[in-house]
mmCIF file of C-alpha atoms in Angstrom:
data_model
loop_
_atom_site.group_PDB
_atom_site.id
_atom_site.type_symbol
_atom_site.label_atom_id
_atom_site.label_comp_id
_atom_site.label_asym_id
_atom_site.label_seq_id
_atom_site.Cartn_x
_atom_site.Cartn_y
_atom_site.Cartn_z
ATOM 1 C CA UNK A 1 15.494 2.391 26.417
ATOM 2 C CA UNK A 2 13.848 5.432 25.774
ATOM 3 C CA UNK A 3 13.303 5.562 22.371
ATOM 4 C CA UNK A 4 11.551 1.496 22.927
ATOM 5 C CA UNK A 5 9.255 3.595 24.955
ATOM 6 C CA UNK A 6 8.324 5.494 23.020
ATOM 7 C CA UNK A 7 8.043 2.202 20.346
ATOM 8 C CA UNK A 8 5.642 1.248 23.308
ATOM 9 C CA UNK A 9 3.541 4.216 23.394
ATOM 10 C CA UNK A 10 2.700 4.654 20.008
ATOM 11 C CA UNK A 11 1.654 1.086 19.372
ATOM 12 C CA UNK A 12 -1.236 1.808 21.820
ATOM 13 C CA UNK A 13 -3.085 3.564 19.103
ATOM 14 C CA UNK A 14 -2.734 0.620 17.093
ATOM 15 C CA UNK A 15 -3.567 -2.041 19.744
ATOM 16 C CA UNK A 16 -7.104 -1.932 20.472
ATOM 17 C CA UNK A 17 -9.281 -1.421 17.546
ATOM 18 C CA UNK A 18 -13.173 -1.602 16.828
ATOM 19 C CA UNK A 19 -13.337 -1.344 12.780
ATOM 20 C CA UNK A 20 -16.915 -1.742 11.188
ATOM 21 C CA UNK A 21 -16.142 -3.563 7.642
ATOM 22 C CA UNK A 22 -19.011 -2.077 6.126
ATOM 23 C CA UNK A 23 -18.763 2.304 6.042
ATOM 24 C CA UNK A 24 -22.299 2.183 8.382
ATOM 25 C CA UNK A 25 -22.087 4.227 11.570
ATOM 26 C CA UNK A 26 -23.794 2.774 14.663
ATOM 27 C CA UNK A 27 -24.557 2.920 18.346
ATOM 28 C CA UNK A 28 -22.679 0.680 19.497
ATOM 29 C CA UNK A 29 -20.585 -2.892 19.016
ATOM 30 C CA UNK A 30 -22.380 -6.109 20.206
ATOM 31 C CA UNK A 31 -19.289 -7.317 22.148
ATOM 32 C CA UNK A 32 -16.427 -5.923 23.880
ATOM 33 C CA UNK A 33 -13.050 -7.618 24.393
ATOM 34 C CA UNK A 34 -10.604 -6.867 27.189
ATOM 35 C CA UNK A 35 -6.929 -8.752 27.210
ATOM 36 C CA UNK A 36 -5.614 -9.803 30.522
ATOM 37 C CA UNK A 37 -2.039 -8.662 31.098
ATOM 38 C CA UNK A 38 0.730 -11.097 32.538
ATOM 39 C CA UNK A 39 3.543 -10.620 34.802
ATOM 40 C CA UNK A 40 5.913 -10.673 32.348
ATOM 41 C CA UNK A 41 4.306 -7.792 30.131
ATOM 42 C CA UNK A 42 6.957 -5.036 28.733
ATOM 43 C CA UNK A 43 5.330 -1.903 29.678
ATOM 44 C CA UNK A 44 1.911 -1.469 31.859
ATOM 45 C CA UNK A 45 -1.715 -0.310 30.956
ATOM 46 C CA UNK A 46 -0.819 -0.910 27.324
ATOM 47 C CA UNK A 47 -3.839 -2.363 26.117
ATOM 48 C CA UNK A 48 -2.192 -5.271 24.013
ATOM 49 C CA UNK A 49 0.335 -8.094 25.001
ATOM 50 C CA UNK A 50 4.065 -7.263 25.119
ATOM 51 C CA UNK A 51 5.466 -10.414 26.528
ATOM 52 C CA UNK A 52 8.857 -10.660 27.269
ATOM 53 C CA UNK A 53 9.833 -14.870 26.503
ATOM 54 C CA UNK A 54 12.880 -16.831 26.943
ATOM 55 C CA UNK A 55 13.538 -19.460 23.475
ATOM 56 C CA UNK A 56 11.099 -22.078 23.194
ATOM 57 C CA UNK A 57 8.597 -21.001 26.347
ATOM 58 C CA UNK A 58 4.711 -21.240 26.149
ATOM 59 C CA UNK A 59 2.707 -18.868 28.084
ATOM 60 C CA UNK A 60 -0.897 -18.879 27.707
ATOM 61 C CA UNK A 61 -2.931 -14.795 27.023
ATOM 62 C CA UNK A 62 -6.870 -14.770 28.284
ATOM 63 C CA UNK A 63 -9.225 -12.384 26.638
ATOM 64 C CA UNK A 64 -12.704 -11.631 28.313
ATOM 65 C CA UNK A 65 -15.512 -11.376 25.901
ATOM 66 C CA UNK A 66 -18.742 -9.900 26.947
ATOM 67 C CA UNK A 67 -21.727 -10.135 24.826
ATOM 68 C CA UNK A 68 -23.321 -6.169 25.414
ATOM 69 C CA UNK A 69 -26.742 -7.544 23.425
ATOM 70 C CA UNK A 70 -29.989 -9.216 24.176
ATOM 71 C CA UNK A 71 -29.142 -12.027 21.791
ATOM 72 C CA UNK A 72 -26.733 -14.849 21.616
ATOM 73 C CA UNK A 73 -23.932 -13.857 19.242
ATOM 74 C CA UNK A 74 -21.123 -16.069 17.556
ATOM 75 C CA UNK A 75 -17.304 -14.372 17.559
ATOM 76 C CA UNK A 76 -14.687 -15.487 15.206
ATOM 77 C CA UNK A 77 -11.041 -15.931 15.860
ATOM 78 C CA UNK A 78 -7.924 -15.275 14.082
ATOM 79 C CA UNK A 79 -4.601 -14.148 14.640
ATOM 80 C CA UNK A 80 -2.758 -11.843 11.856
ATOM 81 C CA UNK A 81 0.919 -11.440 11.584
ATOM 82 C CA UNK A 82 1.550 -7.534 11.435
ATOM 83 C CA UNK A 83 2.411 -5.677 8.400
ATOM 84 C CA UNK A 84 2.054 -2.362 6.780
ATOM 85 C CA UNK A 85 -0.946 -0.833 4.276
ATOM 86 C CA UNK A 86 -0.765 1.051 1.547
ATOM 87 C CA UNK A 87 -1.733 4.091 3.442
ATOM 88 C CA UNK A 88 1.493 3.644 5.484
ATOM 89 C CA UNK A 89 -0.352 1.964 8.953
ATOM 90 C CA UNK A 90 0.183 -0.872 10.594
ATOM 91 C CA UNK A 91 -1.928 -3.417 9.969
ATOM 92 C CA UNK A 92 -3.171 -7.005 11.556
ATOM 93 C CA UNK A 93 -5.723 -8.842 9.281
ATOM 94 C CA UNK A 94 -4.915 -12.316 8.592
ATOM 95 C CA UNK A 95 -3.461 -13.061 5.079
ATOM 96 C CA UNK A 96 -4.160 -9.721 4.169
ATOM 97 C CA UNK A 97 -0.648 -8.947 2.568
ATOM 98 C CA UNK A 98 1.788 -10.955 1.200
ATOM 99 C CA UNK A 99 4.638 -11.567 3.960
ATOM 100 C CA UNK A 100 7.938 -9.450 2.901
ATOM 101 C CA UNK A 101 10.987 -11.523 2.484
ATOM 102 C CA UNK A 102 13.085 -10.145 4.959
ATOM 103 C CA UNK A 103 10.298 -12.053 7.894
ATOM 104 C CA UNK A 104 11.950 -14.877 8.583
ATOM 105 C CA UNK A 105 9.676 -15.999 11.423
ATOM 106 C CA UNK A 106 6.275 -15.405 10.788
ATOM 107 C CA UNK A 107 3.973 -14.954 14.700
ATOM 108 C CA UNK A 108 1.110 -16.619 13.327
ATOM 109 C CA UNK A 109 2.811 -20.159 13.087
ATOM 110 C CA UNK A 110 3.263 -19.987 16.742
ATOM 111 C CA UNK A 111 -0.374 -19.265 18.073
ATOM 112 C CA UNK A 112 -2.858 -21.443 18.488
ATOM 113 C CA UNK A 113 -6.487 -19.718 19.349
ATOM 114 C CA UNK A 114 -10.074 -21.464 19.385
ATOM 115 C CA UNK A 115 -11.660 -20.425 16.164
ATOM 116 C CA UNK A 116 -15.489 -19.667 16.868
ATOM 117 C CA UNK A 117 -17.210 -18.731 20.304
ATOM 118 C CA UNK A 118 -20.943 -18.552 20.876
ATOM 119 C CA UNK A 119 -22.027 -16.015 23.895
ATOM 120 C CA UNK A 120 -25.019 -16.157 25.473
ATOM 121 C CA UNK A 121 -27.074 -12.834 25.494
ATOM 122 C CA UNK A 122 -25.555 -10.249 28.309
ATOM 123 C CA UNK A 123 -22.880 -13.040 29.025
ATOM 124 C CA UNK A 124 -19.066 -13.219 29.473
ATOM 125 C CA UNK A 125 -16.724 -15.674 28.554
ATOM 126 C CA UNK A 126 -12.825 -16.426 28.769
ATOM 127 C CA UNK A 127 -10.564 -17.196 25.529
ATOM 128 C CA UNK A 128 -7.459 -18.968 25.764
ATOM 129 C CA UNK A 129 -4.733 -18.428 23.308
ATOM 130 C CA UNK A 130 -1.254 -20.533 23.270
ATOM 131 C CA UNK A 131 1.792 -18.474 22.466
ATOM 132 C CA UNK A 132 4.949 -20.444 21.957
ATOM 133 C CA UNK A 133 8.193 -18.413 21.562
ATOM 134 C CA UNK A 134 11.027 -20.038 18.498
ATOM 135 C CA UNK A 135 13.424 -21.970 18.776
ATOM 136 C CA UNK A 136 16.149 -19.683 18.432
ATOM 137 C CA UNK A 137 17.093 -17.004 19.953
ATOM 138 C CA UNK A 138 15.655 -13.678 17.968
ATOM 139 C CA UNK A 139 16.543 -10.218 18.215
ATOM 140 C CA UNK A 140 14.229 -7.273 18.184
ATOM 141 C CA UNK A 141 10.433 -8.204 17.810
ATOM 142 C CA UNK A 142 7.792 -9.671 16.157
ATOM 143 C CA UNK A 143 4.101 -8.606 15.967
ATOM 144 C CA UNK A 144 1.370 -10.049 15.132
ATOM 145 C CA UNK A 145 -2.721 -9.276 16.385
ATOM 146 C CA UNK A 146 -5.841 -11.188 17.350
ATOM 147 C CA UNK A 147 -8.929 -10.654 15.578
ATOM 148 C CA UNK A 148 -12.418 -10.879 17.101
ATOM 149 C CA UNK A 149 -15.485 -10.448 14.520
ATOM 150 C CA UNK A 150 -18.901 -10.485 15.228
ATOM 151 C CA UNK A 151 -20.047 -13.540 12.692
ATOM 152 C CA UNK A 152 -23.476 -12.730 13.332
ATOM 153 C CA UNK A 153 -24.812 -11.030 10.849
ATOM 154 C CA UNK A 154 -26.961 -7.973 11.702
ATOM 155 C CA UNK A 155 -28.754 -6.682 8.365
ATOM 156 C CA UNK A 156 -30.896 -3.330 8.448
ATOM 157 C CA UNK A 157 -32.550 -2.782 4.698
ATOM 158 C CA UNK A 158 -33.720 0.554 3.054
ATOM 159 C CA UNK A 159 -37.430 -0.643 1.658
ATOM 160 C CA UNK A 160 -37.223 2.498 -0.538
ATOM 161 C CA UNK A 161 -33.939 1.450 -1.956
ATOM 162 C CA UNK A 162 -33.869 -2.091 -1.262
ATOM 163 C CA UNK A 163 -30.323 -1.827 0.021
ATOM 164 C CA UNK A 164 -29.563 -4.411 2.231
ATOM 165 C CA UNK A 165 -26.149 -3.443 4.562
ATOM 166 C CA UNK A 166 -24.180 -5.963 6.688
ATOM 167 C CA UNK A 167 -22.662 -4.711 10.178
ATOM 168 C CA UNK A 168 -19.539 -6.500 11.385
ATOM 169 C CA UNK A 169 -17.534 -5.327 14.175
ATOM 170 C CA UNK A 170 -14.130 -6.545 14.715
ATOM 171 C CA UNK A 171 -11.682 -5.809 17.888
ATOM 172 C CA UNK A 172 -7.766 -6.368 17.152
ATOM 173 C CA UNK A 173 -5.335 -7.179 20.298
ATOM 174 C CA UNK A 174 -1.590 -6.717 19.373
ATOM 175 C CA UNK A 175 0.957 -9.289 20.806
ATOM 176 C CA UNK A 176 4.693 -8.479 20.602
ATOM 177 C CA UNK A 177 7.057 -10.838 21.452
ATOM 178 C CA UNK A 178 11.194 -10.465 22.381
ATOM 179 C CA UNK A 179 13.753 -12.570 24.209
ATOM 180 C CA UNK A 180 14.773 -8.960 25.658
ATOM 181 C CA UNK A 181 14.050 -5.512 25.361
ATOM 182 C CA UNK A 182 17.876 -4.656 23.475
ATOM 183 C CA UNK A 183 17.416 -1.443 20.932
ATOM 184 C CA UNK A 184 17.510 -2.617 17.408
ATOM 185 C CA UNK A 185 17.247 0.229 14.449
ATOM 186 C CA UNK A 186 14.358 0.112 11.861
ATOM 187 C CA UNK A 187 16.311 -0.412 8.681
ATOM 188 C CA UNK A 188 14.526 1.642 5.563
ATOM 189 C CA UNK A 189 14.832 1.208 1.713
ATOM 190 C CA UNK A 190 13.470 1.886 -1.465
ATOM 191 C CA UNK A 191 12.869 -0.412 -4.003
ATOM 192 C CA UNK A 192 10.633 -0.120 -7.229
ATOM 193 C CA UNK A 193 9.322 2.534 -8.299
ATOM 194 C CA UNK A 194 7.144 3.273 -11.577
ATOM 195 C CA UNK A 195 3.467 4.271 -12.910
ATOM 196 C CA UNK A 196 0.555 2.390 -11.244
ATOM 197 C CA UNK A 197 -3.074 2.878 -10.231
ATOM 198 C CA UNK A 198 -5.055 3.095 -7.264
ATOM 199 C CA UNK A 199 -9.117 3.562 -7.274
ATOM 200 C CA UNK A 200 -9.055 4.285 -10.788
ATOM 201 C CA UNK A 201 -6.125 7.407 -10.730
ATOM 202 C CA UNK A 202 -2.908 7.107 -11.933
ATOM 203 C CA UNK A 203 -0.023 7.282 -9.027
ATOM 204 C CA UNK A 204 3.342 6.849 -8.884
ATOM 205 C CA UNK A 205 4.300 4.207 -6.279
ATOM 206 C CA UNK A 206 7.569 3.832 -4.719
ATOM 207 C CA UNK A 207 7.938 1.078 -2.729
ATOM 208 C CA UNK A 208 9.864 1.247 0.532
ATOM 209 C CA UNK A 209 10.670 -1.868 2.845
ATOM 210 C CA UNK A 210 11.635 -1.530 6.287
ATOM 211 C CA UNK A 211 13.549 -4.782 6.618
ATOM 212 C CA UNK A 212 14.312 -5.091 10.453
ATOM 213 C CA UNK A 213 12.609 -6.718 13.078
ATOM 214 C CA UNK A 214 11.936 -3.157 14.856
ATOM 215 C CA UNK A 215 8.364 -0.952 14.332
ATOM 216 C CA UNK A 216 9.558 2.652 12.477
ATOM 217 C CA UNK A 217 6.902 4.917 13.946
ATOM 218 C CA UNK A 218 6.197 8.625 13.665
ATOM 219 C CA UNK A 219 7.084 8.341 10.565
ATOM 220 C CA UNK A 220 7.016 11.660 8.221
ATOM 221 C CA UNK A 221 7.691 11.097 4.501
ATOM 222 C CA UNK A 222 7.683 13.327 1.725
ATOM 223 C CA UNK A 223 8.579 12.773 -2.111
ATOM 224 C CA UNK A 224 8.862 14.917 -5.434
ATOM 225 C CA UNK A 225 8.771 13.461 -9.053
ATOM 226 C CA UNK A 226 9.972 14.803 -11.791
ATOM 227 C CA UNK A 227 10.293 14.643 -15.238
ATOM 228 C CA UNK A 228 14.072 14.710 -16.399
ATOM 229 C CA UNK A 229 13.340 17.187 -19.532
ATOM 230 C CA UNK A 230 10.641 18.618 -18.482
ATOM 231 C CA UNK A 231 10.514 20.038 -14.855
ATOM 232 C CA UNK A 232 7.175 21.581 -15.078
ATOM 233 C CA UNK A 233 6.046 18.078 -14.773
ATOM 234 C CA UNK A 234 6.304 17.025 -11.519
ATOM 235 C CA UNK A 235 4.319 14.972 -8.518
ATOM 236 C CA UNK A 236 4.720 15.192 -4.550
ATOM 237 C CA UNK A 237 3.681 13.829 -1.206
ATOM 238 C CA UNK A 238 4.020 14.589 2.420
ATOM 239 C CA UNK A 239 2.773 13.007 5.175
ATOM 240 C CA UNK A 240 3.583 13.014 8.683
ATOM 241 C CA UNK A 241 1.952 10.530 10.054
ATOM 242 C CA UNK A 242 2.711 7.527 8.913
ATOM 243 C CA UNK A 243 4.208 4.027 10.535
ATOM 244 C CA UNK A 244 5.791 0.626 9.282
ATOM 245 C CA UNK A 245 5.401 -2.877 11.163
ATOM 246 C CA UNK A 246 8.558 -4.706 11.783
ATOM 247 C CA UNK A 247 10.043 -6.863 8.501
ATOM 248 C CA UNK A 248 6.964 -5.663 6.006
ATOM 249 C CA UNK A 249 6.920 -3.462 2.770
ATOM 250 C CA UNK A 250 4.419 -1.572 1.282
ATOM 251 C CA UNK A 251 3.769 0.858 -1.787
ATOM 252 C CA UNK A 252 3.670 4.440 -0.779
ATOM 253 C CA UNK A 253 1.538 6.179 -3.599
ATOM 254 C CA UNK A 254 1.832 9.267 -5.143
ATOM 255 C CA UNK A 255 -0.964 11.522 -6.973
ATOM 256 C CA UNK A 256 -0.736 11.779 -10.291
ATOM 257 C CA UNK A 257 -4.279 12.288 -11.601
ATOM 258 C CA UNK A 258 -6.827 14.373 -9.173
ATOM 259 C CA UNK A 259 -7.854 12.810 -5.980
ATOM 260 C CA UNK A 260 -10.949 14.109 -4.669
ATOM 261 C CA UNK A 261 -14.089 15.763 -6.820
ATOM 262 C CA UNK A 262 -13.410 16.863 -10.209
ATOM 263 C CA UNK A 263 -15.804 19.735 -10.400
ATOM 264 C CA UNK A 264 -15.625 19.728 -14.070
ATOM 265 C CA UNK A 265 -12.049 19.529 -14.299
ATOM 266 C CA UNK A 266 -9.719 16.834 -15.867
ATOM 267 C CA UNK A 267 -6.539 15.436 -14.584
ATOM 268 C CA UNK A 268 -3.423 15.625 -17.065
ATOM 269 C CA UNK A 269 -2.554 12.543 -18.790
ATOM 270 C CA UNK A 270 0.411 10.928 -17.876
ATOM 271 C CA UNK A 271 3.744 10.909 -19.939
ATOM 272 C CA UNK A 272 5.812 8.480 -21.289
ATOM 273 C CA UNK A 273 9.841 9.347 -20.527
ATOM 274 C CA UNK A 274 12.749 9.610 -17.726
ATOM 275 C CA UNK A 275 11.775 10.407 -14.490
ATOM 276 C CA UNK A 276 13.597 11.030 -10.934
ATOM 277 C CA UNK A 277 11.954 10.758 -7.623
ATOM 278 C CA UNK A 278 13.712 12.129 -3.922
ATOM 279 C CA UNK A 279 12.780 11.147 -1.065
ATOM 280 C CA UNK A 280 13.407 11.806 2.529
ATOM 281 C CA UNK A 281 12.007 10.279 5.541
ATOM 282 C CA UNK A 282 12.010 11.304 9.018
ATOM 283 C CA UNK A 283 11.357 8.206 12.179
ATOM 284 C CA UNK A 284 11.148 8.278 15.849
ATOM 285 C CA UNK A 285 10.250 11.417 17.150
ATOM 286 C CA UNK A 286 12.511 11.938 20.104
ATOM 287 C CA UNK A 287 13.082 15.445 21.887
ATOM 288 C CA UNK A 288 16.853 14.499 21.422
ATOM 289 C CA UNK A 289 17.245 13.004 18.393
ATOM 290 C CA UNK A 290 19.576 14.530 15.930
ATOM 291 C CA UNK A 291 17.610 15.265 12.724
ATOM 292 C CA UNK A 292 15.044 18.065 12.821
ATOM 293 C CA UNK A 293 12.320 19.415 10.035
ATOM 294 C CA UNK A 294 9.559 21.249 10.511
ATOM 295 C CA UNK A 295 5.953 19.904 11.408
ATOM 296 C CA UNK A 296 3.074 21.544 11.461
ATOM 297 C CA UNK A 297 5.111 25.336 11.810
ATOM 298 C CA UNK A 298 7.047 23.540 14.568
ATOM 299 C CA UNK A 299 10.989 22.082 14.667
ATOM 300 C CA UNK A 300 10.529 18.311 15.144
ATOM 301 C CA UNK A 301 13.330 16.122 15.891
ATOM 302 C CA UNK A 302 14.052 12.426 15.135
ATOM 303 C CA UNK A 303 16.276 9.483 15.993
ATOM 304 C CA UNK A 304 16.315 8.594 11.938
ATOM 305 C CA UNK A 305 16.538 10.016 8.593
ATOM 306 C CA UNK A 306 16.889 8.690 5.021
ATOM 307 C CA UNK A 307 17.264 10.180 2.016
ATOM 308 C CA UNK A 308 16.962 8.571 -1.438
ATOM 309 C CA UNK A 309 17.396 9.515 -5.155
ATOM 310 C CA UNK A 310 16.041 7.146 -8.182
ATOM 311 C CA UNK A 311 15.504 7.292 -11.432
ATOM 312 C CA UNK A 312 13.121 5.327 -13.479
ATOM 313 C CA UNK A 313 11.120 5.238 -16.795
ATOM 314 C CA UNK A 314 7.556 5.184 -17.782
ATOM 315 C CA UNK A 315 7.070 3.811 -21.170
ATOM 316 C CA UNK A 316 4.822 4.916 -24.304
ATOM 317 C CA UNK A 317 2.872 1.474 -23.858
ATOM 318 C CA UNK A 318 2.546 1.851 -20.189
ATOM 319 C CA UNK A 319 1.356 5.479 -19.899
ATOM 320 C CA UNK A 320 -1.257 5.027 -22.755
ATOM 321 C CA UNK A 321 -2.933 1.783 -21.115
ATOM 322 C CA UNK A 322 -2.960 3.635 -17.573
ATOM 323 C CA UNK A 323 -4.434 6.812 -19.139
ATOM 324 C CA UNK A 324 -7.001 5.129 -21.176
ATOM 325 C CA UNK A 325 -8.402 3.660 -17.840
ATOM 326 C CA UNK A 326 -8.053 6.540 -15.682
ATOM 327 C CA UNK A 327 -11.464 8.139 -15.561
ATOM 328 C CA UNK A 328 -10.240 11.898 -14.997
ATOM 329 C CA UNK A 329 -8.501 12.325 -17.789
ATOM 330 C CA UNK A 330 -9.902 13.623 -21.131
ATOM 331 C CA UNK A 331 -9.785 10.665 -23.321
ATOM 332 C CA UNK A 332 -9.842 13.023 -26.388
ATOM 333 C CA UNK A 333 -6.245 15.106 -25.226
ATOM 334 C CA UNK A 334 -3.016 13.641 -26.440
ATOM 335 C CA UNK A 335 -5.516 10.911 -28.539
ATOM 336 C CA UNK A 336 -6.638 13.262 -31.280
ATOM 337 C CA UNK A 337 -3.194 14.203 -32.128
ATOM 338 C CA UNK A 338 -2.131 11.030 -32.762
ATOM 339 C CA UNK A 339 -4.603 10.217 -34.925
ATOM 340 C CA UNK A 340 -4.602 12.890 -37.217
ATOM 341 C CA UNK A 341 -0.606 12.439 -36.819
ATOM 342 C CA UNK A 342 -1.127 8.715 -37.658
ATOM 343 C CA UNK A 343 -3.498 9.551 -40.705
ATOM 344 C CA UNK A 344 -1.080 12.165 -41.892
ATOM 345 C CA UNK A 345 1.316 9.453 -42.337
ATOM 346 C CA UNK A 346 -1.026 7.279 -43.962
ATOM 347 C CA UNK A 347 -2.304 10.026 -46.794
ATOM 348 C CA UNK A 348 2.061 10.690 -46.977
ATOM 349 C CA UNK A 349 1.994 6.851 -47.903
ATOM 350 C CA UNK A 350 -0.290 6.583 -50.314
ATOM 351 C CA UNK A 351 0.722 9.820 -51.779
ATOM 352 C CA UNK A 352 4.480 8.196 -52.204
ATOM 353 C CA UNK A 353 3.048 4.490 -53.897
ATOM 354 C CA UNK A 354 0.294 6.480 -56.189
ATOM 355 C CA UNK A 355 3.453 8.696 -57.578
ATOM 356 C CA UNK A 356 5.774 5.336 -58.082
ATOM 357 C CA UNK A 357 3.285 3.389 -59.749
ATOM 358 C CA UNK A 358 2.644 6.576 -62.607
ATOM 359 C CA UNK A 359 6.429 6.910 -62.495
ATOM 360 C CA UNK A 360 6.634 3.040 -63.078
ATOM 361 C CA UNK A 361 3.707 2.903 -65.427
ATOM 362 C CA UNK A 362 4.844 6.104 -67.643
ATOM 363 C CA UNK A 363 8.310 4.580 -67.902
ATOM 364 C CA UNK A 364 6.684 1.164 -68.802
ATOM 365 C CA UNK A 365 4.763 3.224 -71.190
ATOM 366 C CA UNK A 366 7.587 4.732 -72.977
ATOM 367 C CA UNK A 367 10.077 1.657 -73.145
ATOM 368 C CA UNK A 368 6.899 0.138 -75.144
ATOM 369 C CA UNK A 369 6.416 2.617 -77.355
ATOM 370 C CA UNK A 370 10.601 2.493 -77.892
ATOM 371 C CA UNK A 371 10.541 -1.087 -78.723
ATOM 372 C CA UNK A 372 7.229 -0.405 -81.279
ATOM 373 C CA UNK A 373 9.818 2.230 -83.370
ATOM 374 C CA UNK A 374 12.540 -0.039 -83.330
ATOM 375 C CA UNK A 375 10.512 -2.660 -84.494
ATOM 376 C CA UNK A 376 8.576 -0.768 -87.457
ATOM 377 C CA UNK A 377 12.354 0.602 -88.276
ATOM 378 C CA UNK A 378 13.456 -3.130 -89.111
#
């Protein structure tokens, strides 16, 4: 019970959310949107819906929506099933990401929302959203969130530039549903892993699914790569702040090529051959758990470690095509060798047929001239 506590707590960071879709700072949103909270809520002054629901029961959530402007304003309405980013957060915009095998009942199928609003300037209004629990009975959770977006479009436009930049605001509500509040384990694994890119750098990603119906949070991953015959090449990653959503997957990327600003420096190219990547990963900070590591100069413990060892192989083909599109590295290393290497060859060639054809044609040459003695000796 503790440790879904602290499940609780650290989803409140993730429950209430106000994210511009445009990277423009301003005052203030147009709207505001507060959930009301039932009876039957797991957990108090959350913020988002924890609802605790036997199989097959309906209970209806209510939202208040005030419009903060001096203009009527439209909202949208959506409702996205929870999963994790590639930065390693949880995440609730609709058919964002592909849903990960192991989620067998997807939230979104059982919630039923109206899809536009219109607000009257410095007005409220209620929403109404259905939530119907499955059929059968289900252990653990499932997530999902609401989405509210402003769908009125507020433009402000540079005259000097003629840039023209959309606001949208847009408030997520988690819901998490259970038939009862019974411990289950995140369950952690690693799957693919192999040469990739991301923004135009070359990464390694590793993907790692966390295939039970149970959030993993506080999680603290880190990961070295390494080159089997060649240990001065190798690639790492730490982070210790990072969280799954329950039954999702998601590619956990690691540097390769250089991240930030160049400042007149190149990245290295990457290399075809055997790799290995290790991995360990921390989850659930608890004051009791029973693994520890160090955080920030301090001993942290957790309820859950894993630890996993992989090889894999980057090919010739695959490294070249990733490195010729990768912007920080210098096109001209590693390519200028194999040129000249690759005209080498060619000169080697032509060397080799220019010497058999005199060969051929001197020996020609003198079989003639034997058959011309023979023939004046007759």
């Amino acid at each position: 019970m503790k440790n879904k506590k602290n499940i609780l707590v650290s989803l409140v960071s993730l429950s209430v959310l106000m994210i511009a879709t445009q990277t423009v700072h301003a005052d203030s949103a147009n709207f505001s949107v507060t959930p009301k909270i039932g009876e039957n809520q797991v957990g108090q002054n959350l913020g988002y819906f924890n609802l605790l629901l036997k199989p097959k029961q309906t209970q209806n959530v209510e939202f208040t929506l005030n419009n903060n402007s001096n203009q009527t304003i439209k909202v949208k309405t959506s409702f996205g099933t929870a999963f994790t980013s590639q930065s390693g957060n949880v995440g609730y915009t609709p058919d964002l990401v592909k849903p990960d095998p192991s989620l067998k009942i997807n939230l979104k199928d059982y919630v039923k929302l109206p899809q536009t609003l219109t607000i009257k300037p410095k007005n409220a209004t209620t929403v109404t959203a259905t939530v119907t629990m499955p059929d059968e009975n289900i252990k653990g959770v499932i997530a999902g969130g609401f989405n509210f977006e402003d769908a009125s479009t507020s433009e402000s436009t540079q005259k000097s530039s003629g840039v023209s930049i959309t606001n949208r605001y847009r408030y997520v509500i988690g819901l998490v549903l259970q038939n009862d509040t019974a411990k289950v384990d995140p369950t952690l694994n690693l799957g693919k892993v192999g040469p990739d890119q991301v923004n135009g750098r070359n990464v390694i990603t590793a993907n790692l699914t966390n295939s039970a119906p149970a959030y993993l949070m506080q999680m603290n991953t880190s990961a070295t790569v390494t080159k089997l015959d060649d240990k001065s090449v190798n690639y790492s990653y730490n982070n210790a702040a990072m969280e799954m959503a329950p039954n999702s997957n998601f590619n956990l990327t690691i540097p390769v090529s250089i991240q930030g600003v160049l400042n007149g420096k190149t990245s290295e190219p990457l290399k075809p051959g055997k790799y290995h990547i290790k991995m360990t990963v921390y989850g659930s900070q608890d004051t009791n758990g029973t693994h520890q590591t160090m955080v920030n100069g301090q001993v942290t413990k957790y309820d859950y470690k894993w630890t996993f060892d992989k090889d894999f192989t980057i090919t010739g083909e695959r490294a070249t095509a990733l490195n010729a599109k990768d912007a920080t590295v210098n096109q001209n290393s590693g390519l200028d060798w194999l040129l000249i290497i690759g005209l080498i060859m060619i000169i080697l060639l032509l060397i080799a047929l220019i010497f058999l054809f005199i060969k051929r044609r001197k020996k020609e040459e003198q079989e003639d001239k034997t058959n011309e003695d023979e023939d004046k000796s007759i």
